[in-house]
Amino acid sequence: MQRRKIHHTSVELTELGFGASVIGNLYRTTPAADATAAIDAAWDAGIRYFDTAPHYGLGLSEHRLGAALRDRPRNEYVVSSKVGRLLVPNEHPQGIDAEGFVVRDDLRRQWDFSRDGVLRSIEATLERTGLDHLDIVYLHDPDNHWQQAADEAMPTLADLRDQGIVGAIGAGMNQSAMLARFLHETAADVVMLAGRYTLLDQSALDDVMPAAQRHGKSVVAVGVFNSGLLSREWPAEGMKYDYQDAPPELVARARAIAEVCKGHGTTLPAAAIAFPTTHPSTVNITLGMRDRSQVTRNAELQRSAVPPDLWDDLRCQGLIRPDVPTTSGIQGTADRPAPDGRPAALGDGTRGASF
């Protein structure tokens, strides 16, 4: 599988990444054997980028990912994790985690974007995973913590990057406006953009994407199925969009896009995975994958050919914005210059695809 470099760093990501939130028992239990089989299948498919976080299953995702990767050559894969939620003892456990993961709540999450919190979080992640270093560290959902995240956490990560302790730094969120601020105002190399550059939502064209191009930075796209509505060939009533029941007008629009995809010999899920690569700042698509069958399906969808004229047809029919770029990032724009003259970076159905 081809790799793309996060701009101005030495970190290279395979075009498809493995999102490890679901193996942290997001919404339902994932047997340990299924989690291991999913990671093995990802490796066999050529995937070498794996994303996790302390938040995912109160550390369970990190434990499982580290165990499954432990005997593989460390220089052959990239792991990212996140900071901002420290795991601390829960003085009042109720039995099951209240934040969507089916795990015991002996621990709880504590927001902390201080320098000490960042260092403690990374140390704990390395202990849980058994890794000797992390390749990428993201600030995780700092929506309500901009000042501390920008003034303390990001400079701390920049120090670690500049010392060669981590390879790249950034932030990951479900909104695009603050991610654009991180790109404009901080030392971030890359942002993990959840659900805001998809076939149904191109709002990142107003902020994140132009910011990435202006500063020669990179974007990892997650949540490309918008919580499920784009995950099947024919969308149906009752499917989810951004974690809620999809409104009828969005279901109708998704069906219209599916019809156009069929006319071009492809499917809605394949197009949903390919779509973020229409932008030259996209370096990777990461999908949450719970078991071997999901990995196999997603890898096949990612490898399938999506005709470039599909995007033109969708524009002409008003189904995507007219300013969606006509040339993809992952598919052959390695030497395209960014507006400042530097080369532009290239390039699941649930919130848990990465967030």
Tab-separated table of C-alpha atoms in Angstrom:
chain	number	residue	atom	x	y	z
A	1	MET	CA	0.000	0.000	0.000
A	2	GLN	CA	1.357	3.404	-0.959
A	3	ARG	CA	2.516	5.764	1.782
A	4	ARG	CA	2.201	9.551	2.009
A	5	LYS	CA	4.401	11.781	4.137
A	6	ILE	CA	3.030	14.254	6.663
A	7	HIS	CA	4.394	17.463	5.257
A	8	HIS	CA	7.664	18.781	6.742
A	9	THR	CA	8.117	15.608	8.830
A	10	SER	CA	9.645	12.187	8.295
A	11	VAL	CA	6.387	10.396	9.195
A	12	GLU	CA	4.823	8.409	6.362
A	13	LEU	CA	1.299	7.011	6.526
A	14	THR	CA	-0.245	4.299	4.430
A	15	GLU	CA	-3.195	5.644	2.481
A	16	LEU	CA	-5.589	3.630	4.673
A	17	GLY	CA	-5.293	3.647	8.454
A	18	PHE	CA	-6.698	1.436	11.217
A	19	GLY	CA	-8.845	3.297	13.760
A	20	ALA	CA	-8.655	1.385	17.036
A	21	SER	CA	-11.520	2.941	18.988
A	22	VAL	CA	-13.919	0.086	18.293
A	23	ILE	CA	-11.512	-2.535	19.628
A	24	GLY	CA	-11.814	-0.581	22.886
A	25	ASN	CA	-15.401	-1.903	23.079
A	26	LEU	CA	-17.102	1.141	21.625
A	27	TYR	CA	-20.884	0.659	22.027
A	28	ARG	CA	-20.527	-3.122	22.384
A	29	THR	CA	-18.019	-5.753	23.414
A	30	THR	CA	-15.377	-6.737	20.901
A	31	PRO	CA	-13.843	-10.094	21.859
A	32	ALA	CA	-10.081	-9.956	22.255
A	33	ALA	CA	-9.663	-12.556	19.508
A	34	ASP	CA	-11.640	-10.390	17.073
A	35	ALA	CA	-9.519	-7.352	17.912
A	36	THR	CA	-6.310	-9.265	17.292
A	37	ALA	CA	-7.676	-10.758	14.075
A	38	ALA	CA	-8.643	-7.280	12.852
A	39	ILE	CA	-5.122	-5.955	13.401
A	40	ASP	CA	-3.619	-9.047	11.760
A	41	ALA	CA	-5.919	-8.571	8.758
A	42	ALA	CA	-4.975	-4.900	8.567
A	43	TRP	CA	-1.307	-5.851	8.485
A	44	ASP	CA	-1.959	-8.432	5.773
A	45	ALA	CA	-3.806	-5.768	3.751
A	46	GLY	CA	-0.747	-3.506	3.882
A	47	ILE	CA	-2.067	-1.074	6.492
A	48	ARG	CA	0.778	0.328	8.569
A	49	TYR	CA	-0.884	3.264	10.327
A	50	PHE	CA	-2.726	2.578	13.582
A	51	ASP	CA	-4.543	5.226	15.633
A	52	THR	CA	-5.612	4.856	19.266
A	53	ALA	CA	-6.212	6.963	22.412
A	54	PRO	CA	-6.500	6.588	26.193
A	55	HIS	CA	-10.175	7.592	25.847
A	56	TYR	CA	-10.967	4.450	23.855
A	57	GLY	CA	-12.158	1.912	26.371
A	58	LEU	CA	-10.296	3.575	29.246
A	59	GLY	CA	-7.023	2.274	27.874
A	60	LEU	CA	-8.293	-1.053	26.505
A	61	SER	CA	-7.686	-0.033	22.894
A	62	GLU	CA	-4.085	0.908	23.654
A	63	HIS	CA	-3.480	-2.377	25.499
A	64	ARG	CA	-4.893	-4.447	22.649
A	65	LEU	CA	-3.149	-2.547	19.886
A	66	GLY	CA	0.213	-2.709	21.617
A	67	ALA	CA	-0.100	-6.424	22.257
A	68	ALA	CA	-1.020	-7.168	18.637
A	69	LEU	CA	1.876	-5.114	17.253
A	70	ARG	CA	4.495	-6.145	19.786
A	71	ASP	CA	6.275	-8.756	17.667
A	72	ARG	CA	6.205	-6.747	14.433
A	73	PRO	CA	9.185	-4.660	13.214
A	74	ARG	CA	8.811	-1.256	14.895
A	75	ASN	CA	10.247	0.651	11.961
A	76	GLU	CA	7.575	-0.713	9.613
A	77	TYR	CA	4.492	0.873	11.204
A	78	VAL	CA	3.240	4.185	12.557
A	79	VAL	CA	1.210	4.588	15.752
A	80	SER	CA	-0.623	7.693	16.884
A	81	SER	CA	-2.270	8.297	20.211
A	82	LYS	CA	-3.746	11.324	21.898
A	83	VAL	CA	-3.458	13.524	24.960
A	84	GLY	CA	-5.898	15.653	26.898
A	85	ARG	CA	-7.740	12.996	28.868
A	86	LEU	CA	-5.689	11.508	31.704
A	87	LEU	CA	-6.913	8.201	33.098
A	88	VAL	CA	-7.120	8.393	36.894
A	89	PRO	CA	-8.681	6.162	39.567
A	90	ASN	CA	-12.460	6.446	39.744
A	91	GLU	CA	-13.491	7.034	43.349
A	92	HIS	CA	-17.160	6.345	42.575
A	93	PRO	CA	-17.395	3.547	39.999
A	94	GLN	CA	-20.856	2.576	38.778
A	95	GLY	CA	-19.807	-0.614	37.003
A	96	ILE	CA	-19.745	0.338	33.310
A	97	ASP	CA	-18.160	3.336	31.600
A	98	ALA	CA	-20.687	6.079	30.902
A	99	GLU	CA	-19.015	7.398	27.722
A	100	GLY	CA	-20.038	4.704	25.273
A	101	PHE	CA	-17.432	2.019	25.914
A	102	VAL	CA	-18.449	-1.339	27.365
A	103	VAL	CA	-15.709	-1.579	29.974
A	104	ARG	CA	-15.504	-1.385	33.761
A	105	ASP	CA	-15.238	2.149	35.054
A	106	ASP	CA	-12.472	1.590	37.597
A	107	LEU	CA	-10.776	4.527	35.882
A	108	ARG	CA	-12.193	7.862	34.807
A	109	ARG	CA	-11.102	10.530	32.359
A	110	GLN	CA	-9.708	13.828	33.632
A	111	TRP	CA	-9.266	16.712	31.202
A	112	ASP	CA	-5.712	18.016	31.299
A	113	PHE	CA	-3.881	19.902	28.540
A	114	SER	CA	-1.096	21.164	30.827
A	115	ARG	CA	2.544	20.372	30.129
A	116	ASP	CA	2.617	17.923	33.009
A	117	GLY	CA	-0.645	16.353	31.856
A	118	VAL	CA	0.696	15.840	28.332
A	119	LEU	CA	3.912	14.223	29.565
A	120	ARG	CA	2.064	11.998	32.024
A	121	SER	CA	-0.416	10.948	29.355
A	122	ILE	CA	2.293	9.975	26.856
A	123	GLU	CA	4.191	8.042	29.523
A	124	ALA	CA	1.033	6.125	30.455
A	125	THR	CA	0.270	5.366	26.798
A	126	LEU	CA	3.761	3.977	26.277
A	127	GLU	CA	3.307	1.778	29.338
A	128	ARG	CA	-0.091	0.487	28.148
A	129	THR	CA	1.049	-0.181	24.588
A	130	GLY	CA	4.508	-1.442	25.437
A	131	LEU	CA	5.951	0.791	22.718
A	132	ASP	CA	9.163	2.734	23.111
A	133	HIS	CA	7.866	5.792	21.255
A	134	LEU	CA	4.849	7.283	19.514
A	135	ASP	CA	5.103	8.487	15.934
A	136	ILE	CA	2.239	11.011	16.144
A	137	VAL	CA	0.552	12.644	19.127
A	138	TYR	CA	-2.726	14.536	18.743
A	139	LEU	CA	-4.535	16.804	21.166
A	140	HIS	CA	-7.854	15.020	21.639
A	141	ASP	CA	-11.077	17.058	21.438
A	142	PRO	CA	-9.777	20.297	22.978
A	143	ASP	CA	-13.046	22.088	22.074
A	144	ASN	CA	-13.510	23.658	25.511
A	145	HIS	CA	-9.814	23.995	26.304
A	146	TRP	CA	-8.370	26.141	23.530
A	147	GLN	CA	-6.180	28.361	25.713
A	148	GLN	CA	-4.435	25.623	27.645
A	149	ALA	CA	-4.219	23.393	24.565
A	150	ALA	CA	-2.660	26.143	22.444
A	151	ASP	CA	-0.471	27.720	25.137
A	152	GLU	CA	0.736	24.625	27.022
A	153	ALA	CA	-0.060	21.339	25.304
A	154	MET	CA	0.979	22.183	21.753
A	155	PRO	CA	4.305	23.815	22.755
A	156	THR	CA	5.036	20.736	24.871
A	157	LEU	CA	4.418	18.485	21.890
A	158	ALA	CA	6.537	20.781	19.708
A	159	ASP	CA	9.425	20.394	22.161
A	160	LEU	CA	9.083	16.602	22.012
A	161	ARG	CA	8.992	16.696	18.213
A	162	ASP	CA	12.000	18.983	18.001
A	163	GLN	CA	13.922	16.621	20.301
A	164	GLY	CA	13.033	13.710	18.023
A	165	ILE	CA	10.933	11.994	20.694
A	166	VAL	CA	7.794	12.079	18.520
A	167	GLY	CA	7.683	12.429	14.760
A	168	ALA	CA	4.647	14.664	14.190
A	169	ILE	CA	2.091	16.551	16.274
A	170	GLY	CA	-1.415	17.831	15.788
A	171	ALA	CA	-4.992	17.891	16.991
A	172	GLY	CA	-8.085	15.819	16.303
A	173	MET	CA	-11.666	17.001	16.564
A	174	ASN	CA	-15.192	16.658	15.179
A	175	GLN	CA	-15.313	20.358	14.315
A	176	SER	CA	-13.236	22.131	11.697
A	177	ALA	CA	-13.099	25.754	12.887
A	178	MET	CA	-10.758	25.144	15.828
A	179	LEU	CA	-8.653	22.716	13.827
A	180	ALA	CA	-8.062	25.536	11.355
A	181	ARG	CA	-6.858	27.691	14.246
A	182	PHE	CA	-4.380	24.991	15.233
A	183	LEU	CA	-3.075	24.959	11.680
A	184	HIS	CA	-2.854	28.757	11.486
A	185	GLU	CA	-1.662	29.597	14.992
A	186	THR	CA	0.329	26.672	16.383
A	187	ALA	CA	3.163	24.285	15.540
A	188	ALA	CA	0.769	21.483	14.505
A	189	ASP	CA	1.930	19.403	11.535
A	190	VAL	CA	-1.314	17.540	10.917
A	191	VAL	CA	-4.950	17.515	11.976
A	192	MET	CA	-7.322	14.576	12.279
A	193	LEU	CA	-10.563	15.843	10.781
A	194	ALA	CA	-13.683	13.893	11.753
A	195	GLY	CA	-16.709	14.053	9.482
A	196	ARG	CA	-16.244	17.545	8.061
A	197	TYR	CA	-14.931	16.651	4.617
A	198	THR	CA	-17.255	13.956	3.338
A	199	LEU	CA	-19.742	13.420	0.536
A	200	LEU	CA	-22.415	14.974	2.764
A	201	ASP	CA	-20.409	17.703	4.537
A	202	GLN	CA	-17.711	19.768	2.862
A	203	SER	CA	-17.615	22.531	5.480
A	204	ALA	CA	-13.862	22.021	5.949
A	205	LEU	CA	-13.403	23.714	2.566
A	206	ASP	CA	-14.154	26.956	4.422
A	207	ASP	CA	-11.390	26.618	7.007
A	208	VAL	CA	-9.255	23.489	7.534
A	209	MET	CA	-8.429	22.704	3.927
A	210	PRO	CA	-7.322	26.207	2.913
A	211	ALA	CA	-5.370	26.516	6.186
A	212	ALA	CA	-3.552	23.254	5.464
A	213	GLN	CA	-2.688	24.395	1.956
A	214	ARG	CA	-1.588	27.845	3.062
A	215	HIS	CA	0.825	26.498	5.661
A	216	GLY	CA	1.882	23.333	3.861
A	217	LYS	CA	0.371	21.058	6.519
A	218	SER	CA	-1.531	17.788	6.308
A	219	VAL	CA	-4.961	16.307	7.010
A	220	VAL	CA	-5.951	12.817	8.129
A	221	ALA	CA	-9.638	12.262	7.326
A	222	VAL	CA	-11.802	10.158	9.632
A	223	GLY	CA	-15.541	9.696	10.101
A	224	VAL	CA	-15.936	9.553	6.320
A	225	PHE	CA	-19.203	7.605	6.587
A	226	ASN	CA	-20.776	10.324	8.791
A	227	SER	CA	-21.741	7.790	11.473
A	228	GLY	CA	-23.120	5.256	9.017
A	229	LEU	CA	-25.309	6.949	6.423
A	230	LEU	CA	-22.619	6.574	3.750
A	231	SER	CA	-21.522	3.081	4.775
A	232	ARG	CA	-23.995	1.086	2.655
A	233	GLU	CA	-24.632	0.980	-1.055
A	234	TRP	CA	-28.261	2.071	-0.554
A	235	PRO	CA	-28.957	4.342	2.435
A	236	ALA	CA	-32.120	3.661	4.394
A	237	GLU	CA	-34.334	5.443	6.873
A	238	GLY	CA	-33.179	4.947	10.445
A	239	MET	CA	-29.476	5.070	9.630
A	240	LYS	CA	-27.273	7.441	11.610
A	241	TYR	CA	-25.778	10.753	10.555
A	242	ASP	CA	-23.391	12.449	12.982
A	243	TYR	CA	-24.463	10.108	15.797
A	244	GLN	CA	-28.210	10.795	15.429
A	245	ASP	CA	-30.994	9.476	13.215
A	246	ALA	CA	-30.437	10.880	9.741
A	247	PRO	CA	-33.086	13.414	8.683
A	248	PRO	CA	-35.128	12.395	5.606
A	249	GLU	CA	-33.607	15.079	3.396
A	250	LEU	CA	-30.084	13.760	4.042
A	251	VAL	CA	-31.191	10.184	3.395
A	252	ALA	CA	-32.652	11.369	0.079
A	253	ARG	CA	-29.437	13.176	-0.814
A	254	ALA	CA	-27.325	10.141	0.071
A	255	ARG	CA	-29.552	7.999	-2.139
A	256	ALA	CA	-29.143	10.461	-4.991
A	257	ILE	CA	-25.356	10.264	-4.610
A	258	ALA	CA	-25.604	6.461	-4.537
A	259	GLU	CA	-27.483	6.516	-7.857
A	260	VAL	CA	-24.766	8.614	-9.462
A	261	CYS	CA	-22.115	6.261	-8.074
A	262	LYS	CA	-23.936	3.283	-9.599
A	263	GLY	CA	-23.971	5.034	-12.953
A	264	HIS	CA	-20.192	5.338	-12.756
A	265	GLY	CA	-19.672	1.695	-11.862
A	266	THR	CA	-18.837	2.244	-8.210
A	267	THR	CA	-20.632	2.292	-4.852
A	268	LEU	CA	-21.479	4.880	-2.241
A	269	PRO	CA	-19.106	3.461	0.432
A	270	ALA	CA	-16.208	3.290	-2.029
A	271	ALA	CA	-16.853	6.873	-3.085
A	272	ALA	CA	-17.137	7.962	0.565
A	273	ILE	CA	-13.667	6.561	1.271
A	274	ALA	CA	-12.179	8.076	-1.878
A	275	PHE	CA	-13.818	11.498	-1.579
A	276	PRO	CA	-11.461	13.152	0.967
A	277	THR	CA	-8.565	12.374	-1.377
A	278	THR	CA	-9.982	14.945	-3.798
A	279	HIS	CA	-8.112	17.497	-1.711
A	280	PRO	CA	-4.311	17.656	-2.052
A	281	SER	CA	-3.780	18.149	1.693
A	282	THR	CA	-5.283	14.752	2.568
A	283	VAL	CA	-2.590	12.188	3.388
A	284	ASN	CA	-4.681	9.359	4.842
A	285	ILE	CA	-8.173	7.977	5.431
A	286	THR	CA	-8.521	6.160	8.766
A	287	LEU	CA	-11.492	3.875	9.410
A	288	GLY	CA	-12.648	2.216	12.600
A	289	MET	CA	-12.530	-1.568	12.126
A	290	ARG	CA	-13.754	-4.090	14.679
A	291	ASP	CA	-12.998	-7.480	13.120
A	292	ARG	CA	-11.379	-9.217	10.181
A	293	SER	CA	-14.433	-8.936	7.925
A	294	GLN	CA	-14.633	-5.155	8.363
A	295	VAL	CA	-10.950	-4.784	7.563
A	296	THR	CA	-11.274	-6.941	4.446
A	297	ARG	CA	-14.302	-4.999	3.220
A	298	ASN	CA	-12.785	-1.572	3.831
A	299	ALA	CA	-9.461	-2.498	2.262
A	300	GLU	CA	-11.278	-3.749	-0.839
A	301	LEU	CA	-13.350	-0.565	-1.006
A	302	GLN	CA	-10.237	1.580	-0.650
A	303	ARG	CA	-8.498	-0.310	-3.451
A	304	SER	CA	-11.463	-0.110	-5.812
A	305	ALA	CA	-11.287	2.347	-8.676
A	306	VAL	CA	-13.507	5.414	-8.352
A	307	PRO	CA	-13.692	7.240	-11.693
A	308	PRO	CA	-12.485	10.863	-11.415
A	309	ASP	CA	-15.433	12.039	-13.510
A	310	LEU	CA	-17.757	10.937	-10.708
A	311	TRP	CA	-16.848	14.115	-8.835
A	312	ASP	CA	-17.608	16.240	-11.897
A	313	ASP	CA	-21.020	14.603	-12.229
A	314	LEU	CA	-21.806	15.135	-8.543
A	315	ARG	CA	-20.823	18.802	-8.882
A	316	CYS	CA	-22.997	19.271	-11.959
A	317	GLN	CA	-25.979	17.786	-10.131
A	318	GLY	CA	-25.418	19.986	-7.094
A	319	LEU	CA	-24.758	17.002	-4.833
A	320	ILE	CA	-21.335	18.235	-3.709
A	321	ARG	CA	-19.974	21.765	-3.544
A	322	PRO	CA	-18.729	23.331	-6.770
A	323	ASP	CA	-15.400	24.217	-5.139
A	324	VAL	CA	-14.429	20.606	-4.369
A	325	PRO	CA	-10.983	20.277	-6.025
A	326	THR	CA	-10.845	18.447	-9.317
A	327	THR	CA	-7.519	16.710	-8.610
A	328	SER	CA	-7.097	14.274	-5.759
A	329	GLY	CA	-4.420	14.490	-3.096
A	330	ILE	CA	-3.665	10.797	-2.691
A	331	GLN	CA	-3.968	10.015	-6.388
A	332	GLY	CA	-0.963	11.668	-7.946
A	333	THR	CA	-0.340	15.258	-6.848
A	334	ALA	CA	2.942	14.702	-5.026
A	335	ASP	CA	4.613	17.610	-6.736
A	336	ARG	CA	1.770	20.071	-6.812
A	337	PRO	CA	2.941	23.331	-5.154
A	338	ALA	CA	1.015	24.858	-2.311
A	339	PRO	CA	0.105	28.563	-2.488
A	340	ASP	CA	3.276	29.489	-0.581
A	341	GLY	CA	5.430	27.687	-3.126
A	342	ARG	CA	6.134	24.569	-1.079
A	343	PRO	CA	4.946	21.132	-2.261
A	344	ALA	CA	1.461	20.362	-0.987
A	345	ALA	CA	1.135	17.388	1.349
A	346	LEU	CA	-0.561	14.330	-0.079
A	347	GLY	CA	-2.321	12.146	0.512
A	348	ASP	CA	-16.623	3.821	9.694
A	349	GLY	CA	-19.516	4.266	10.361
A	350	THR	CA	-19.398	5.507	13.948
A	351	ARG	CA	-17.993	8.361	15.926
A	352	GLY	CA	-15.510	5.828	17.145
A	353	ALA	CA	-13.874	5.563	13.761
A	354	SER	CA	-11.366	7.771	15.411
A	355	PHE	CA	-13.158	9.971	17.878
